[in-house]
Short mmCIF file of C-alpha atoms in Angstrom, two decimals:
data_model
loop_
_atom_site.label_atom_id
_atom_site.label_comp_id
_atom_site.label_asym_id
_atom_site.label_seq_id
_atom_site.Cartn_x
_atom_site.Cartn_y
_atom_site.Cartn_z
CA UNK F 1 -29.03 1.75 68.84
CA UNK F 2 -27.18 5.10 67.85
CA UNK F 3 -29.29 8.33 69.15
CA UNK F 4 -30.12 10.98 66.56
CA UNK F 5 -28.13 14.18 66.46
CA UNK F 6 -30.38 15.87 68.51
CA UNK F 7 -32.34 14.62 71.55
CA UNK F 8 -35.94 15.62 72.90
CA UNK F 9 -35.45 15.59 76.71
CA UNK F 10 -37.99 12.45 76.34
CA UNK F 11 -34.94 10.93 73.80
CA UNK F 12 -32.56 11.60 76.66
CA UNK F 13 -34.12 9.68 79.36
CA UNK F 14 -34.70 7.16 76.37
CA UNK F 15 -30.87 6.92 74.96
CA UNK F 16 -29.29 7.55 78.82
CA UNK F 17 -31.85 6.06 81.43
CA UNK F 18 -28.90 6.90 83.78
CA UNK F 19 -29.84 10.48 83.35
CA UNK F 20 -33.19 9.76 85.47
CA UNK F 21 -36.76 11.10 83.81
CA UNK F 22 -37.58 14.05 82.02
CA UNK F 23 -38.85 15.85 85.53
CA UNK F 24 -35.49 15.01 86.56
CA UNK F 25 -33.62 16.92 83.72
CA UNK F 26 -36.00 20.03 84.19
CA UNK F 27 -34.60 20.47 87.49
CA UNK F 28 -31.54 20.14 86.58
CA UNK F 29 -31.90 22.99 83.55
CA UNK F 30 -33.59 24.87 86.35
CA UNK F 31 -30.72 24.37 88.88
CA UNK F 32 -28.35 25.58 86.21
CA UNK F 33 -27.07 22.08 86.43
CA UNK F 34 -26.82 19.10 83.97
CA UNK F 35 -25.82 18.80 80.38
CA UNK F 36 -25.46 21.45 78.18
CA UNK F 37 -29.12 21.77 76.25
CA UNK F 38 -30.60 24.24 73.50
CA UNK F 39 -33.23 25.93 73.37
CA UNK F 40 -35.22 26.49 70.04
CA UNK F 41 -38.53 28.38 70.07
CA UNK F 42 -40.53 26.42 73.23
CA UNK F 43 -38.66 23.47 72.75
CA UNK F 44 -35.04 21.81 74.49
CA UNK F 45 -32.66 20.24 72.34
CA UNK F 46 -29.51 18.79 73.57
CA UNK F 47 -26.61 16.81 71.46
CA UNK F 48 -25.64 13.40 72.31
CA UNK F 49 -21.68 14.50 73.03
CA UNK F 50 -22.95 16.62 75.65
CA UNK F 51 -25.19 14.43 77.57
CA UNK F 52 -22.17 11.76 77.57
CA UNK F 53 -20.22 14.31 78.72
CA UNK F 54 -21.91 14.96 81.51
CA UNK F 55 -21.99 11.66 82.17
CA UNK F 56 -18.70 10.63 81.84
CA UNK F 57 -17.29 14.11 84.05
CA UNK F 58 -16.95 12.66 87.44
CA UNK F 59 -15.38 9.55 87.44
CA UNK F 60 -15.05 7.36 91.04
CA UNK F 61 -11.64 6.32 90.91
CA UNK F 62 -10.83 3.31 92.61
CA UNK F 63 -7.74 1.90 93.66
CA UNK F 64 -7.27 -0.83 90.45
CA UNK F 65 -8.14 1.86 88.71
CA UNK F 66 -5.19 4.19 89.63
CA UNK F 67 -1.76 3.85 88.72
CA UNK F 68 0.81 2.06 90.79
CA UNK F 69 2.95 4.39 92.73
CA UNK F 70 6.38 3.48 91.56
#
């Protein structure tokens, strides 16, 4: 299931449930905070690449995941 090229906050939440609900996400925009969005007219807009980024920005690294020192 590929997401359109550009996402309602209600595709967001339905694409990337990780990203919470749509309140959720107007906090964020509200904060400042979150993935980049658009805004055309009244309504938000936001690409797929820039949800995953957010996403993907803070990774937990882990210890299998790190190199071994040599």
């Amino acid at each position: 299931m590929n997401p359109p090229k550009a996402l309602s906050p209600k595709d967001v939440v339905k694409y990337y449930p990780a990203m919470g609900s749509e309140g959720h996400l107007a906090n964020l925009r509200c904060q400042g905070r979150g993935p980049k969005y658009y805004r055309v007219g009244r309504k938000i807009i936001y690409k797929p690449e820039d949800v995953e980024a957010f996403l993907f920005s803070s990774p937990v690294l882990t210890q299998d995941s790190l190199e071994p020192a040599k």
